[in-house]
mmCIF file of N, CA and C in Angstrom:
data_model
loop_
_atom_site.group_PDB
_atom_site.id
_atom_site.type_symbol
_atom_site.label_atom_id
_atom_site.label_comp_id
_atom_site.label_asym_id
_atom_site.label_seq_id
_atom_site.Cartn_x
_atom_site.Cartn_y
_atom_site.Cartn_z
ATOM 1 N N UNK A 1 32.175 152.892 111.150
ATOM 2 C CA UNK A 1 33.493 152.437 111.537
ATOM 3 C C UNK A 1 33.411 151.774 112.918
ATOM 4 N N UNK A 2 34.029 150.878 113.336
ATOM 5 C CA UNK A 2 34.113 149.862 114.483
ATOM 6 C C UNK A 2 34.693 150.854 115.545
ATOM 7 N N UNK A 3 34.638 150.762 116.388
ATOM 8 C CA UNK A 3 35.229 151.177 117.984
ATOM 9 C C UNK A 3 36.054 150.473 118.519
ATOM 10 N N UNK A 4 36.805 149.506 117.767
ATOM 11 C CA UNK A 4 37.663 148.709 118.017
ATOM 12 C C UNK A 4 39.406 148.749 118.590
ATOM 13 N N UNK A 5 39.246 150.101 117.419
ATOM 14 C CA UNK A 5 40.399 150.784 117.126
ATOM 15 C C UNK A 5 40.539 151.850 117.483
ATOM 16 N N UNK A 6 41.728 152.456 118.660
ATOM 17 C CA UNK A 6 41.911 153.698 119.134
ATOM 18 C C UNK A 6 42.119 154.749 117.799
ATOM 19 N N UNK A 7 43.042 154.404 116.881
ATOM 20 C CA UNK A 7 43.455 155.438 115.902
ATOM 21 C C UNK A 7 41.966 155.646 114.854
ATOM 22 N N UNK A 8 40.736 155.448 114.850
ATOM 23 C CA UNK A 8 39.719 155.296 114.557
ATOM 24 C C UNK A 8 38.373 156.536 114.992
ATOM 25 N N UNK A 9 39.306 156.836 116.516
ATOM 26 C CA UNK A 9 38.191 157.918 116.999
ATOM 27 C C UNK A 9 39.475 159.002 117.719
ATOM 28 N N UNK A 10 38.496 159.984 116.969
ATOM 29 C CA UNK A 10 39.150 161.270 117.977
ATOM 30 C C UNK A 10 38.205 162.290 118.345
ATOM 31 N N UNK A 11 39.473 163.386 119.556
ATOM 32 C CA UNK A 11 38.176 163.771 120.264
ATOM 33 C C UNK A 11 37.295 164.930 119.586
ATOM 34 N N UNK A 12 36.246 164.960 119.844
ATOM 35 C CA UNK A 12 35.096 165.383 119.063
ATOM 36 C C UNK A 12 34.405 164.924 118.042
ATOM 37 N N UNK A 13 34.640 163.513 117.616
ATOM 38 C CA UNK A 13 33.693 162.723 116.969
ATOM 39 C C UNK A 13 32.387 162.081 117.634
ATOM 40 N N UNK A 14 31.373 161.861 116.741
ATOM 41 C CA UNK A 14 30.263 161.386 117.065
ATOM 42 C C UNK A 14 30.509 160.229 117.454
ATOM 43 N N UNK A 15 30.262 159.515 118.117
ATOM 44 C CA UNK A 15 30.049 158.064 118.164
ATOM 45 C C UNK A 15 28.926 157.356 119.047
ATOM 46 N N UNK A 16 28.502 156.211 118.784
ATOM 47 C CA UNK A 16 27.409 155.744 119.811
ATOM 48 C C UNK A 16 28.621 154.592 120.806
ATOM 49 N N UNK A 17 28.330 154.832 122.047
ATOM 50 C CA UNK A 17 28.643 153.907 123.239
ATOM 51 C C UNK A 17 27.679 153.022 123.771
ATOM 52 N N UNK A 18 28.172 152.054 124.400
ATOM 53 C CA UNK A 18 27.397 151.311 125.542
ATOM 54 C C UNK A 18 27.901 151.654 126.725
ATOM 55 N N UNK A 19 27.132 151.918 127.405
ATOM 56 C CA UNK A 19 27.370 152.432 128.882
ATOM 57 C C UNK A 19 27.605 151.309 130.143
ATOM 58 N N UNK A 20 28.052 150.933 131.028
ATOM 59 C CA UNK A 20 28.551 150.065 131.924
ATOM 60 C C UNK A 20 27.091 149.066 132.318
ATOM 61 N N UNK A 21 25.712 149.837 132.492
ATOM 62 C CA UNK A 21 25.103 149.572 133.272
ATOM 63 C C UNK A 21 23.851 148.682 132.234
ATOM 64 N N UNK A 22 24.364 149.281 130.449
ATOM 65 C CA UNK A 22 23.303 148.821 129.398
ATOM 66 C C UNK A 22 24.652 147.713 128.966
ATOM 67 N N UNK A 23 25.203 146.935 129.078
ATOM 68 C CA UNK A 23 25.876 146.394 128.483
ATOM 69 C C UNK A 23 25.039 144.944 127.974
ATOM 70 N N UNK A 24 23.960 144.611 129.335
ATOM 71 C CA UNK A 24 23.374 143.397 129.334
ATOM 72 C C UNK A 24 22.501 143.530 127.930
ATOM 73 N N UNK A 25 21.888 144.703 127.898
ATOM 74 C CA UNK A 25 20.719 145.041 126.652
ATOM 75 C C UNK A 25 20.977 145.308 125.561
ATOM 76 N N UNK A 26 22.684 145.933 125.663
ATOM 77 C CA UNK A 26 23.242 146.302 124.365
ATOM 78 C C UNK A 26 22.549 147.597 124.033
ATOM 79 N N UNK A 27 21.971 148.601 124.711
ATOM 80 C CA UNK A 27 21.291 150.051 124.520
ATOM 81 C C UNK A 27 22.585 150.918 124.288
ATOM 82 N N UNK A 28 22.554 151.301 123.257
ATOM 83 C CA UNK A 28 23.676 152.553 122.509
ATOM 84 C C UNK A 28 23.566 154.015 122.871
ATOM 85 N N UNK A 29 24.362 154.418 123.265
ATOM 86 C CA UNK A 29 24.162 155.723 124.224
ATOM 87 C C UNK A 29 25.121 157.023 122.978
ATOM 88 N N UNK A 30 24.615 157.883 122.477
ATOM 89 C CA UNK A 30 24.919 158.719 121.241
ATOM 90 C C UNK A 30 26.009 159.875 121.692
ATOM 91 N N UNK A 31 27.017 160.492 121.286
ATOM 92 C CA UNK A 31 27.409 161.831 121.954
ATOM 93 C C UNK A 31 28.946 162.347 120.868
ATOM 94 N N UNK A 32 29.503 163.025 121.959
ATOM 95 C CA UNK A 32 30.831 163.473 121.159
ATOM 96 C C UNK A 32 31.703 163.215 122.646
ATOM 97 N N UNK A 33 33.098 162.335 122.048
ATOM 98 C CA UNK A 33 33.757 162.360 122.729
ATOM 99 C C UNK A 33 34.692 163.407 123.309
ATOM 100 N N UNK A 34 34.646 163.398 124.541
ATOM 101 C CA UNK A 34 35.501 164.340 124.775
ATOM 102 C C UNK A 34 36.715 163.962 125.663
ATOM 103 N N UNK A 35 36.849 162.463 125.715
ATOM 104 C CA UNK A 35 38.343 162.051 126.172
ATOM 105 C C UNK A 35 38.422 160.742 125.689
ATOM 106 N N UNK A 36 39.218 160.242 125.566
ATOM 107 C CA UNK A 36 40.078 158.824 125.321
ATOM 108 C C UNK A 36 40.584 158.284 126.784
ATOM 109 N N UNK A 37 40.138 157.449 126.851
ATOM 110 C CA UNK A 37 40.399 157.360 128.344
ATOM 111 C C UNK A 37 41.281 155.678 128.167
ATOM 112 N N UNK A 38 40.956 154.786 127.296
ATOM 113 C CA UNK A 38 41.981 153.608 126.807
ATOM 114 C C UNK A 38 43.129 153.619 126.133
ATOM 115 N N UNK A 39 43.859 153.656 126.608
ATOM 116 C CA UNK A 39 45.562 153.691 126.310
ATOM 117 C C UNK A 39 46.063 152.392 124.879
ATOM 118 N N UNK A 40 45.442 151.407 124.808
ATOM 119 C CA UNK A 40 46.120 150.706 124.028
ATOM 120 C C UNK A 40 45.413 150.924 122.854
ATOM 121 N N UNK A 41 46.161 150.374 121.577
ATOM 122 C CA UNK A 41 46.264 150.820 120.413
ATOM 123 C C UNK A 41 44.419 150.184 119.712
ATOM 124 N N UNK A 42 44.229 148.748 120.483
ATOM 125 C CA UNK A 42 43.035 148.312 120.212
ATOM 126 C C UNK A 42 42.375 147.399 121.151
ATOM 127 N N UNK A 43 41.189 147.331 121.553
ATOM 128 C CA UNK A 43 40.500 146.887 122.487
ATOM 129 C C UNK A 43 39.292 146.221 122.068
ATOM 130 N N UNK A 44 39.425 144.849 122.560
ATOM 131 C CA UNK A 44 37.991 143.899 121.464
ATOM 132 C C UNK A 44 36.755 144.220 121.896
ATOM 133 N N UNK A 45 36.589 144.830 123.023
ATOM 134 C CA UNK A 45 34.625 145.203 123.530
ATOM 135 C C UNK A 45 34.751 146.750 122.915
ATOM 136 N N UNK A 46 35.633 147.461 122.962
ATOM 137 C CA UNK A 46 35.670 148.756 122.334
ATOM 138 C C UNK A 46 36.441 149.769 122.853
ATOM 139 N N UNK A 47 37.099 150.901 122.644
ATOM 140 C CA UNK A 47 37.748 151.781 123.176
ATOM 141 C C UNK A 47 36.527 152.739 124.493
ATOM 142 N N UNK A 48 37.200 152.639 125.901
ATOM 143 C CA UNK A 48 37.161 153.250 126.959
ATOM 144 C C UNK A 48 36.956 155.101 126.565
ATOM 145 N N UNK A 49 36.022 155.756 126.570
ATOM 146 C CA UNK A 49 35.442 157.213 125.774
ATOM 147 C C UNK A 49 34.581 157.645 127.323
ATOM 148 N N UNK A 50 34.779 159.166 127.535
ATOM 149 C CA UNK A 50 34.032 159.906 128.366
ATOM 150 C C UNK A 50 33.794 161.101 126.977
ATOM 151 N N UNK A 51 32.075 160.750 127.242
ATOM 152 C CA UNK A 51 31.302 161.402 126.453
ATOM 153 C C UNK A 51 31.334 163.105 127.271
ATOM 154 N N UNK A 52 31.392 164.246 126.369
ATOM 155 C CA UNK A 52 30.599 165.566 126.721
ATOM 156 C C UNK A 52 29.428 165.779 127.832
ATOM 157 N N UNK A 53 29.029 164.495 127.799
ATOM 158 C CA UNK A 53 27.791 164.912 128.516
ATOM 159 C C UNK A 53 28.418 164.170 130.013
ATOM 160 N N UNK A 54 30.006 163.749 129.915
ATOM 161 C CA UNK A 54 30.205 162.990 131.458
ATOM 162 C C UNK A 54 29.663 161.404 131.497
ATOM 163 N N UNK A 55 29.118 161.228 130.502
ATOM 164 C CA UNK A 55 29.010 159.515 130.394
ATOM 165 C C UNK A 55 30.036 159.006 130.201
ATOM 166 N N UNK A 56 30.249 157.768 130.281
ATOM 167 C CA UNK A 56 31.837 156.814 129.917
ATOM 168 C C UNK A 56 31.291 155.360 129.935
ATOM 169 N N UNK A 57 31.421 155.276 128.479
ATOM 170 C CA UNK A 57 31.577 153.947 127.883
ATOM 171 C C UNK A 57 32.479 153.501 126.943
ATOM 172 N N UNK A 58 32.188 152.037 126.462
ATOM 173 C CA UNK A 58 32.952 151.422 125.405
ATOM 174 C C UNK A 58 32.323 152.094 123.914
ATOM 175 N N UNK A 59 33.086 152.317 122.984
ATOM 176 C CA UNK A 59 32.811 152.575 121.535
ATOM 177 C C UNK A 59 32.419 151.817 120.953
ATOM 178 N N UNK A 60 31.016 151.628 120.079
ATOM 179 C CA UNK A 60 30.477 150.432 119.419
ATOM 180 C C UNK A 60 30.616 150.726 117.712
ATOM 181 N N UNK A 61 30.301 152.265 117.578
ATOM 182 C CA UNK A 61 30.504 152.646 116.076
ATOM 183 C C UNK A 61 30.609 154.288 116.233
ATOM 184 N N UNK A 62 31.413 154.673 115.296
ATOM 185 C CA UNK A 62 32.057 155.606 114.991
ATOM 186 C C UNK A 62 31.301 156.374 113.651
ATOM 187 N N UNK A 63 30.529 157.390 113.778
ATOM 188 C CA UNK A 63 29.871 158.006 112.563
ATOM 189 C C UNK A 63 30.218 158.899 111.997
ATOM 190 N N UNK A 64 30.838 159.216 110.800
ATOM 191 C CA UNK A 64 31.207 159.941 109.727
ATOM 192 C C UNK A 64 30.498 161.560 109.439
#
């Protein structure tokens, strides 16, 4: 599922991110969200997520 869409992820799903600093490389950073940190309904680079582990990136895909 895309990361496109806020109503798409909730908290404690898996998802892979890109992190601020891998954006150039596109390196996917794995975890469980544990906040929503983007307010609008949809966001074209991906929904704003602070991972469990204290990382915070954009949402690239959402795993089942």
């Amino acid at each position: 599922m895309e990361g496109t869409k806020r109503a798409n992820i909730k908290i404690g799903a898996q998802v892979s991110i890109v992190l601020k600093q891998d954006q150039r490389t596109g390196d996917l950073t794995e975890g469980v969200v544990e906040k929503i940190l983007t307010n609008s309904p949809n966001h074209p680079h991906g929904i704003k997520v602070r991972l469990d582990s204290g990382e915070v990136g954009r949402v690239k895909q959402v795993h089942q």
